Amino acid sequence: MIKAYFVDFYGTIVHEDGEVIKKITKIICDTGKVEDPLDVDGFWWKDFQTMFMNSYGETFETQRALEEKSLVHTLEKFSSNANAKELSEMMFAHWVKPPIFEDSHAFFEKSTLPIYIVSNIDRSDILDAIHYHDLHPAGVFTSEDARSYKPRKELFELALRETGLKPDEVIHIGDSISSDYKGAGALGIKALWLNRFGKQVPEEVDSIATLTDALNWRKR
């Protein structure tokens, strides 16, 4: 029997950072040597992901630290004289006050089950964002708490351990197939891919179009 929801936060409850990334990319292009803005995006993302995937346990670093490091590397790569710390602060100004999806408050209000947030982010930043939108989850578990990022198992294991729930008693909802759907599924947690933008759904992936769709899904 399903007893709770585990829910991703950025990209699921609130918007991701796409718009602020566009602004930062433009600053790098304007202050550096760039032929194609896509080159900046590609290098920055690959550099961040490499550090991100290797950040766990004793090697763990916070999201803020990783973002600033990846920006330093990107500025060096494209000979930009922009300030990495200032650009990083632009990103985290978004993280603490992100726009919220229209259905998120309804999901919290209508759910008869407790909702726990399970997110790849630093704890203080997500607590600020939760407070900003007056959300009231039953609990919050972050990568900083687990010293590990999804899709690795440690964050999901922490959430299960702290809630006293078993994998088959939880539905995890998130917008990332790799981090959320496959990460949760690897531990036997039922997962739903939140496909807000009508992307093609891979075979054998259970998807929903809105958060509130999950309220009916568990009754099937």
CSV table of C-alpha atoms in Angstrom, one decimal, residues 33-170:
chain,number,residue,atom,x,y,z
A,33,LYS,CA,35.7,34.7,-27.0
A,34,VAL,CA,32.7,32.7,-28.1
A,35,GLU,CA,31.7,31.6,-31.7
A,36,ASP,CA,28.5,29.8,-30.7
A,37,PRO,CA,26.6,30.2,-27.4
A,38,LEU,CA,25.8,26.5,-27.6
A,39,ASP,CA,29.5,25.9,-27.1
A,40,VAL,CA,29.3,27.6,-23.8
A,41,ASP,CA,26.2,25.6,-22.7
A,42,GLY,CA,27.8,22.3,-23.8
A,43,PHE,CA,31.1,22.9,-22.0
A,44,TRP,CA,29.5,24.3,-18.9
A,45,TRP,CA,27.0,21.4,-18.5
A,46,LYS,CA,29.6,18.7,-19.2
A,47,ASP,CA,32.0,20.1,-16.8
A,48,PHE,CA,29.4,20.5,-14.0
A,49,GLN,CA,28.0,16.9,-14.7
A,50,THR,CA,31.5,15.4,-14.4
A,51,MET,CA,32.1,16.9,-11.0
A,52,PHE,CA,28.5,16.3,-9.9
A,53,MET,CA,28.7,12.5,-10.7
A,54,ASN,CA,31.9,12.2,-8.8
A,55,SER,CA,30.7,14.1,-5.7
A,56,TYR,CA,29.7,11.7,-3.0
A,57,GLY,CA,30.9,10.5,0.4
A,58,GLU,CA,34.3,12.0,1.3
A,59,THR,CA,34.5,13.7,-2.1
A,60,PHE,CA,31.1,15.4,-1.7
A,61,GLU,CA,30.8,19.1,-2.5
A,62,THR,CA,27.7,21.3,-2.3
A,63,GLN,CA,25.8,22.5,-5.3
A,64,ARG,CA,27.0,26.0,-4.7
A,65,ALA,CA,30.6,24.9,-4.7
A,66,LEU,CA,30.2,22.8,-7.8
A,67,GLU,CA,28.3,25.5,-9.7
A,68,GLU,CA,31.0,28.1,-9.0
A,69,LYS,CA,33.8,25.8,-9.9
A,70,SER,CA,32.1,24.9,-13.2
A,71,LEU,CA,31.7,28.6,-13.9
A,72,VAL,CA,35.4,29.3,-13.2
A,73,HIS,CA,36.3,26.5,-15.7
A,74,THR,CA,33.9,27.9,-18.3
A,75,LEU,CA,35.1,31.5,-18.0
A,76,GLU,CA,38.7,30.2,-18.4
A,77,LYS,CA,37.7,28.1,-21.4
A,78,PHE,CA,36.2,31.0,-23.2
A,79,SER,CA,38.6,33.7,-22.0
A,80,SER,CA,35.8,35.7,-20.3
A,81,ASN,CA,36.6,38.3,-17.6
A,82,ALA,CA,33.2,37.9,-15.9
A,83,ASN,CA,33.1,37.2,-12.2
A,84,ALA,CA,32.3,33.6,-11.4
A,85,LYS,CA,31.0,34.3,-8.0
A,86,GLU,CA,28.7,37.0,-9.2
A,87,LEU,CA,27.3,34.7,-11.9
A,88,SER,CA,26.9,31.9,-9.4
A,89,GLU,CA,24.9,34.3,-7.1
A,90,MET,CA,22.6,35.0,-10.1
A,91,MET,CA,21.8,31.3,-10.2
A,92,PHE,CA,21.1,31.0,-6.5
A,93,ALA,CA,19.0,34.0,-6.5
A,94,HIS,CA,16.8,31.9,-8.7
A,95,TRP,CA,17.1,28.8,-6.6
A,96,VAL,CA,15.7,30.5,-3.4
A,97,LYS,CA,12.8,32.3,-5.2
A,98,PRO,CA,12.0,30.1,-8.2
A,99,PRO,CA,8.7,30.5,-10.1
A,100,ILE,CA,6.2,27.7,-9.0
A,101,PHE,CA,4.2,25.6,-11.4
A,102,GLU,CA,0.5,26.3,-11.3
A,103,ASP,CA,-0.5,22.8,-10.1
A,104,SER,CA,2.0,22.5,-7.2
A,105,HIS,CA,-0.1,24.1,-4.5
A,106,ALA,CA,-3.1,22.1,-5.6
A,107,PHE,CA,-1.1,18.9,-5.3
A,108,PHE,CA,-0.1,19.8,-1.7
A,109,GLU,CA,-3.6,20.8,-0.8
A,110,LYS,CA,-5.4,17.8,-2.3
A,111,SER,CA,-3.0,15.0,-1.3
A,112,THR,CA,-4.3,12.7,1.5
A,113,LEU,CA,-0.8,11.3,1.8
A,114,PRO,CA,2.3,12.9,3.3
A,115,ILE,CA,4.6,14.6,0.7
A,116,TYR,CA,8.4,14.5,1.3
A,117,ILE,CA,10.7,16.5,-0.9
A,118,VAL,CA,13.8,14.7,-2.1
A,119,SER,CA,16.1,17.1,-4.0
A,120,ASN,CA,19.6,17.5,-5.4
A,121,ILE,CA,20.3,20.9,-3.8
A,122,ASP,CA,21.8,22.5,-0.7
A,123,ARG,CA,19.6,22.4,2.3
A,124,SER,CA,19.4,26.1,3.2
A,125,ASP,CA,18.5,27.1,-0.4
A,126,ILE,CA,15.6,24.7,-0.7
A,127,LEU,CA,14.3,25.6,2.7
A,128,ASP,CA,14.3,29.3,1.6
A,129,ALA,CA,12.4,28.3,-1.6
A,130,ILE,CA,9.8,26.2,0.4
A,131,HIS,CA,9.2,29.1,2.8
A,132,TYR,CA,9.0,31.6,-0.1
A,133,HIS,CA,6.1,29.6,-1.6
A,134,ASP,CA,4.5,28.7,1.7
A,135,LEU,CA,4.7,24.9,1.1
A,136,HIS,CA,4.4,22.5,3.9
A,137,PRO,CA,6.0,19.1,3.1
A,138,ALA,CA,6.1,16.4,5.7
A,139,GLY,CA,9.9,16.4,5.4
A,140,VAL,CA,12.8,17.5,3.3
A,141,PHE,CA,15.8,15.4,2.2
A,142,THR,CA,18.6,16.9,0.2
A,143,SER,CA,21.9,15.9,-1.4
A,144,GLU,CA,23.7,17.9,1.2
A,145,ASP,CA,22.1,15.7,3.9
A,146,ALA,CA,23.0,12.5,2.2
A,147,ARG,CA,26.4,13.7,0.8
A,148,SER,CA,25.4,12.3,-2.5
A,149,TYR,CA,23.3,13.2,-5.5
A,150,LYS,CA,20.5,11.4,-7.3
A,151,PRO,CA,20.6,9.0,-9.2
A,152,ARG,CA,22.9,7.5,-6.6
A,153,LYS,CA,21.1,5.5,-4.0
A,154,GLU,CA,22.2,7.3,-0.8
A,155,LEU,CA,19.6,10.1,-1.0
A,156,PHE,CA,16.7,7.8,-1.5
A,157,GLU,CA,18.0,5.5,1.2
A,158,LEU,CA,18.2,8.4,3.6
A,159,ALA,CA,14.6,9.4,2.9
A,160,LEU,CA,13.4,5.8,3.4
A,161,ARG,CA,15.3,5.4,6.6
A,162,GLU,CA,14.2,8.7,8.1
A,163,THR,CA,10.6,8.2,7.2
A,164,GLY,CA,10.5,4.5,8.2
A,165,LEU,CA,9.0,3.7,4.9
A,166,LYS,CA,9.7,0.7,2.6
A,167,PRO,CA,10.4,1.1,-1.1
A,168,ASP,CA,7.0,-0.4,-2.0
A,169,GLU,CA,5.2,2.1,0.2
A,170,VAL,CA,6.4,5.1,-1.7
